[in-house]
Each structure stands twice: as structure tokens, then as C-alpha cells.
XYZ file of C-alpha atoms in Angstrom:
277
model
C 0.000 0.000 0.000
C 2.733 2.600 1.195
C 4.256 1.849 -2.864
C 1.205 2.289 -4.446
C 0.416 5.769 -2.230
C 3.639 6.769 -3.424
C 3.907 5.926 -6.854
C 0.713 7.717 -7.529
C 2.329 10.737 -5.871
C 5.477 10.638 -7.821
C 3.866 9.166 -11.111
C 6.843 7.038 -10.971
C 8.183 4.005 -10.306
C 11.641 4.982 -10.379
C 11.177 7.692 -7.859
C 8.608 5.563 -5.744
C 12.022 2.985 -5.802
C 14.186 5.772 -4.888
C 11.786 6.552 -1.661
C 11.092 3.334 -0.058
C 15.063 2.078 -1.022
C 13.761 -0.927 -3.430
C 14.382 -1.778 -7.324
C 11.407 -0.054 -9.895
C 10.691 -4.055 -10.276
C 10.071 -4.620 -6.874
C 7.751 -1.481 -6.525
C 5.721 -2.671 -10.062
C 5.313 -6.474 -8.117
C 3.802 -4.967 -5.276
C 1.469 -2.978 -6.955
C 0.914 -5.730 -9.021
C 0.106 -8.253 -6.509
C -1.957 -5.174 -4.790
C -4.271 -5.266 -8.292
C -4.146 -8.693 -8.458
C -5.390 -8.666 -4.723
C -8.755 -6.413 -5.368
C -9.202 -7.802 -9.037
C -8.930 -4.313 -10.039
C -6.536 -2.256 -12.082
C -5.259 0.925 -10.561
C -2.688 2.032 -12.785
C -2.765 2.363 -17.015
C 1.050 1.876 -18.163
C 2.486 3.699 -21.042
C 5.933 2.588 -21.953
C 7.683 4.235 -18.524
C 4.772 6.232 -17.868
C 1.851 5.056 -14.689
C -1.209 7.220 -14.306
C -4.308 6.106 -12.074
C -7.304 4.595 -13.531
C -10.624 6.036 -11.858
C -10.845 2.934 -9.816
C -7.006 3.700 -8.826
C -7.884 7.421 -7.924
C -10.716 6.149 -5.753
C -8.663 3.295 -3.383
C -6.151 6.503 -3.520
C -8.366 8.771 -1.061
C -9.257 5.500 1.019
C -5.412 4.611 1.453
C -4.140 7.801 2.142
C -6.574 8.810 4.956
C -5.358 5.182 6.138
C -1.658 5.652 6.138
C -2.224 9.323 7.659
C -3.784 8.008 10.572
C -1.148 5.501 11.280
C 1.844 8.109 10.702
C 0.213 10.293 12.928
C -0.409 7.604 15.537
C 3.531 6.542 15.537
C 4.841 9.841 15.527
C 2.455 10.567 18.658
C 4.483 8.180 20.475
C 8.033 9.366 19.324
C 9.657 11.829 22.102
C 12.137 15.070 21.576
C 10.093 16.294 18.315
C 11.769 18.991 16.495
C 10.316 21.622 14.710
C 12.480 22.340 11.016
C 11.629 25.566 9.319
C 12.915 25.174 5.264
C 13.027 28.253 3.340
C 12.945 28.002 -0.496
C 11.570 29.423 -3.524
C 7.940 28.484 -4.343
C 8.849 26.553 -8.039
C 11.891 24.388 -6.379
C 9.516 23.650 -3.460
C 6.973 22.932 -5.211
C 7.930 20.952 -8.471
C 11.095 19.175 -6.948
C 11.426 19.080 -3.295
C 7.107 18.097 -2.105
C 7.164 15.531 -4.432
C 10.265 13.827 -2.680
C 9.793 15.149 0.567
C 7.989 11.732 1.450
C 11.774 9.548 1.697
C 12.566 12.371 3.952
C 9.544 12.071 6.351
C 9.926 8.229 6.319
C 13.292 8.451 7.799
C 12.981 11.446 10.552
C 9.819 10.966 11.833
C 10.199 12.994 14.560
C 10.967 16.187 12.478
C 8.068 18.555 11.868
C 8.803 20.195 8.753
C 8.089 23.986 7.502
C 8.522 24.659 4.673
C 8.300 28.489 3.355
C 8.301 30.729 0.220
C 11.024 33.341 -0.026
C 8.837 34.615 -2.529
C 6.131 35.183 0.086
C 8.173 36.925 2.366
C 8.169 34.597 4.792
C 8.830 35.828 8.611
C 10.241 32.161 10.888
C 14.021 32.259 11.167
C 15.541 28.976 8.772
C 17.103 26.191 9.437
C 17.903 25.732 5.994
C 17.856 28.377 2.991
C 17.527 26.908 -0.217
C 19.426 29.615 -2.690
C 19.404 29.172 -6.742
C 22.786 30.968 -8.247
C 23.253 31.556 -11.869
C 25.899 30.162 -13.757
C 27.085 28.204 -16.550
C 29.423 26.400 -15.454
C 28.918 23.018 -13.367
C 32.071 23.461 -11.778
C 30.954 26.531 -10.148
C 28.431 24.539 -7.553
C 30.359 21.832 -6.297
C 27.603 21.532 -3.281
C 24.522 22.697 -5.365
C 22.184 19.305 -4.849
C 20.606 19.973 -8.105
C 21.612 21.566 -11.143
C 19.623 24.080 -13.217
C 19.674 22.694 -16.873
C 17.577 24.107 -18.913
C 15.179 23.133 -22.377
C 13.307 24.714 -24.690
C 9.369 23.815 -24.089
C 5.966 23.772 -25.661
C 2.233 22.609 -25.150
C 2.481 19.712 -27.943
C -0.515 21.818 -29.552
C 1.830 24.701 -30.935
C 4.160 21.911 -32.675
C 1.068 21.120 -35.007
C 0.982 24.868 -35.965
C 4.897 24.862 -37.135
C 6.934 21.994 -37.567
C 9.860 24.461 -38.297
C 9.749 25.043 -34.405
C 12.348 22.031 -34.071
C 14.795 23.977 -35.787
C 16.491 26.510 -32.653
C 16.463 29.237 -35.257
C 12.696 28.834 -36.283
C 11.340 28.781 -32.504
C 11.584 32.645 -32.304
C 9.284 33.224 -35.298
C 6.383 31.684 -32.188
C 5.689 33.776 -28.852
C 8.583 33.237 -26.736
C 8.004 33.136 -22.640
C 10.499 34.931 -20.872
C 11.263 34.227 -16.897
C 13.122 36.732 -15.973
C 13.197 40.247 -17.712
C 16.859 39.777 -19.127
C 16.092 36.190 -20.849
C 18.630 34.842 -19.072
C 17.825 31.199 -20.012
C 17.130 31.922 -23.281
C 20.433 33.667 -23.888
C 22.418 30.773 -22.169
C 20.384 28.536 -24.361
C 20.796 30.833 -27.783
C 24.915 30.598 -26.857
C 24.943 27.135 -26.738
C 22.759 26.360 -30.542
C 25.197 29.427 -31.911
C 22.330 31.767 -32.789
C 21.477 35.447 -31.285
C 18.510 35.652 -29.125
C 16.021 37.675 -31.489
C 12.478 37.188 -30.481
C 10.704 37.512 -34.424
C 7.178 36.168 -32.945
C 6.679 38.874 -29.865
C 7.321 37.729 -26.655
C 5.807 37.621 -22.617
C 7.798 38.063 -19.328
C 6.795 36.778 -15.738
C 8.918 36.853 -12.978
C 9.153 33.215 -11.837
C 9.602 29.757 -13.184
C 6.547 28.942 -12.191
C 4.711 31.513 -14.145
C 6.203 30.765 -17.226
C 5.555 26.968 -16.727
C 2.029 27.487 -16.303
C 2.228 30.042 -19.679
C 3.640 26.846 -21.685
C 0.967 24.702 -20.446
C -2.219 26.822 -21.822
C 0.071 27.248 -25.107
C 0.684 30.679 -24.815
C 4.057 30.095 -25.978
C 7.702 28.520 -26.063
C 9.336 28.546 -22.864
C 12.648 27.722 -20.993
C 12.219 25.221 -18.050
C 14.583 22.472 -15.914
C 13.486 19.011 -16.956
C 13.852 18.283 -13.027
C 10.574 20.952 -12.694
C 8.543 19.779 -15.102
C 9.055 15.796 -14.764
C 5.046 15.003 -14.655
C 4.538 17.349 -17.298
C 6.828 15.906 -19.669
C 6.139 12.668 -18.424
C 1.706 13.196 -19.064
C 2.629 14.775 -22.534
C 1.873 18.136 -21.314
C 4.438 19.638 -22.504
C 7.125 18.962 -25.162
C 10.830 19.240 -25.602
C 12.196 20.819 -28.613
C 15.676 20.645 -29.885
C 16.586 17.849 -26.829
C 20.018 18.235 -28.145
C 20.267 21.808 -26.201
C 20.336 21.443 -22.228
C 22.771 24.033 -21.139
C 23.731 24.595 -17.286
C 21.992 27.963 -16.178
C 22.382 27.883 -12.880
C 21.882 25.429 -9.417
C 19.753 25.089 -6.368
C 22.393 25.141 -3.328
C 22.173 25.574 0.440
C 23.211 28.881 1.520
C 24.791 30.309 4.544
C 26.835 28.612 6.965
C 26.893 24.983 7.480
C 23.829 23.636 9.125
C 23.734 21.883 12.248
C 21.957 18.872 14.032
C 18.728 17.743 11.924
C 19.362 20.791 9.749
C 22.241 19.105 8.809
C 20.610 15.704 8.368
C 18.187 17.454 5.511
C 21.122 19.048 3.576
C 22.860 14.976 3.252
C 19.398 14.190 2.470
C 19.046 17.192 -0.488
C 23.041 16.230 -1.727
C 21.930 12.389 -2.266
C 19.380 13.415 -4.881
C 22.269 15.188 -7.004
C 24.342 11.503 -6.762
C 21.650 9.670 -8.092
């Protein structure tokens, strides 16, 4: 049950593996014996893809609840609780760290987590600061737990209107989605296919990651975005990489400050043995 909660979470079996410290194949046998158990298929499979069926979304709610109430039983009865505020901004927190967050829970359950928007000004003093710094160059973050690569990105729906768009050059004669105001992605990204960054097709800027994400996903344009962000996206066919050949370093998520200490501490080895696998 706790692999099928968490492979419907993830969408993956490789990152439901990764969690609960077992092989993909022993994750897809459980789940498999699981369905084979009710007489009921909760998962379609496309090639490395899972997504629930309705019958799988249903048992979801039911098993949830269920595991809930017996995490929050056992951690009743753990003593010394700590209290872990983790400040980071809202489109690493969201896309990447939540959907991992549950290996991290599993293993300290006597941490209460917090974790916090920088974007939303938030007021508790950190444990940990999660800090992204620009940069080309992957020997610039030797600590950075992830980094920052970055693709070019469309709803599949604007392909149909141009198959030119696979060509780097042709993609500016479409509405291009800028993330920051100086198109610092798409510069990197221009630098690296050997063309100048000349938006022919008009262009929109938003001031996060996440802004631009959800641009690309209603088709309003072609965007720049980490694979890492936008795994169920890419994974649902939601969105579309163009020119794969072109995944240029732009920057890296990184703890900053001074070295954290007790659990802190704990949650940084935890954030650096995501970048080794």
C-alpha cells in the first residue's frame, strides 16, 4: 500500500524505488500483486509512464486517509520532536522538493517540517535556505544538490501549428516566454545552438519559473524550463521538448549560509543524495 500511495504521488516508479530504497521491479510487483489482490486495475502503463485509472484514484483517497492516521499515531508516540523551518523558492519547493519530501519524512519521523516561500516573504528564522545561483558552469556549484539545466518547451498543440519550431532558429518566429526580464535562459540557451537571441514572434515576461511553466501549459508560448521541474509534465505529454540536443547549465539550487547543524544538517545529506543519483 505505502508503494502504491507513493507511486501515484510521484507518477513514478523509479522515484517511488528511490523513496522506499527498493528496485522499480520490486515497486511494479507490489502494486501488481496489490491489483491482483482487489481484481482491479489501478494504474494504465504507457511505456515508462503510470497514471491512475478512476478505480485507482478512488482506493487513492481511502489509502491515504489510512496511512495518515497511522503516521500520525507513531509519531504521537516518538519523544524530543523537532520543529524544522525550510526556506525556499515556491517553483523548487513545489515541483522538486514536495514531491520527494515523502523519503525524507519516512526516515525522521520525529521532524516537523516547515517549509516556506522566499517569494512570500516569509517571517520564521531557517534552518535551511535553499538559494538558486546563476551560472554556466557546473564546476561553479560543487555543493549545489541539483543543477539548473535548462530546455526549450511547448504545449504539444503549438508543434502542429509549425513543424519548423524544431529547428532553434525557427522557434523565435512563435511567442517566446520569458522568466526573468533579461532572458537569461534563453540567452544561455541561444549561446549554446550558436544563434542570437532575437524574439521575431513577440514575446511575454513573468517573474518566476513557475509563471512561465504554467504560460507553456495553456500554449501561450515557447518557454525555458529544468526538466527536473517539469518531470510530470513531460512525463503526461503536457508539454514537449524541442531541440533535446540543447540542455545548457543555467544555474543550481544550493544551500546557503553557513553549514547547518543537528537535523538541519541531516536534511542538507538528504538534499546532496538526490544530485548523486
Amino acid at each position: 500500500m505505502p508503494a502504491f500511495s507513493i507511486a501515484a504521488r510521484t507518477g513514478s516508479l523509479t522515484l517511488a524505488a528511490r523513496e522506499l530504497n527498493l528496485t522499480p521491479g520490486a515497486i511494479s510487483r507490489q502494486i501488481k500483486s496489490l491489483e491482483d489482490a482487489l481484481g482491479i486495475q489501478l494504474f494504465n502503463r504507457k511505456h515508462n509512464a503510470i497514471v491512475l485509472t478512476d478505480a485507482g484514484r478512488q482506493y487513492l483517497t481511502h489509502i491515504n486517509a489510512a496511512l495518515s492516521t497511522i503516521d500520525t499515531g507513531t509519531r504521537a508516540l516518538l519523544p524530543d520532536r523537532v520543529r524544522m523551518v525550510v526556506q525556499a523558492p515556491i517553483t523548487i519547493a513545489r515541483r522538486w522538493l514536495i514531491p520527494r519530501l515523502g523519503s525524507y519524512m519516512m526516515e525522521n519521523r520525529s521532524v516537523d517540517l516547515s517549509i516556506q516561500s522566499l517569494a512570500l516573504g516569509a517571517s520564521d528564522v531557517p534552518d535551511i535556505t535553499i538559494a538558486y545561483r546563476r551560472g554556466c558552469d557546473e564546476a561553479r556549484f560543487p555543493s549545489a544538490f541539483l543543477l539548473d539545466r535548462t530546455v526549450a518547451v511547448c504545449s504539444p498543440l503549438m508543434i502542429g501549428r509549425t513543424a519548423a519550431a524544431m529547428n532553434p532558429e525557427a522557434l523565435f518566429d512563435l511567442p517566446i516566454l520569458l522568466d526573468t526580464a533579461d532572458a537569461w535562459s534563453w540567452r544561455c540557451w541561444c549561446d549554446t545552438a550558436g544563434i542570437a537571441f532575437r524574439p521575431r514572434g513577440g514575446s511575454v515576461t513573468f517573474d518566476t519559473d513557475e509563471a512561465s511553466i504554467d504560460a507553456c501549459l495553456t500554449g501561450l508560448g515557447i518557454g525555458q524550463a529544468s526538466p527536473s521541474l517539469i518531470e510530470r509534465e513531460l512525463r503526461e505529454g503536457q508539454l514537449v521538448v524541442l531541440c533535446p540536443h540543447l540542455t545548457p547549465i543555467v544555474g543550481a539550487y544550493e544551500i546557503a549560509g553557513p553549514t547547518p547543524n543537528g537535523p538541519a544538517s541531516g536534511f542538507t545529506q538528504w538534499l546532496l543524495k538526490w544530485r548523486e543519483a
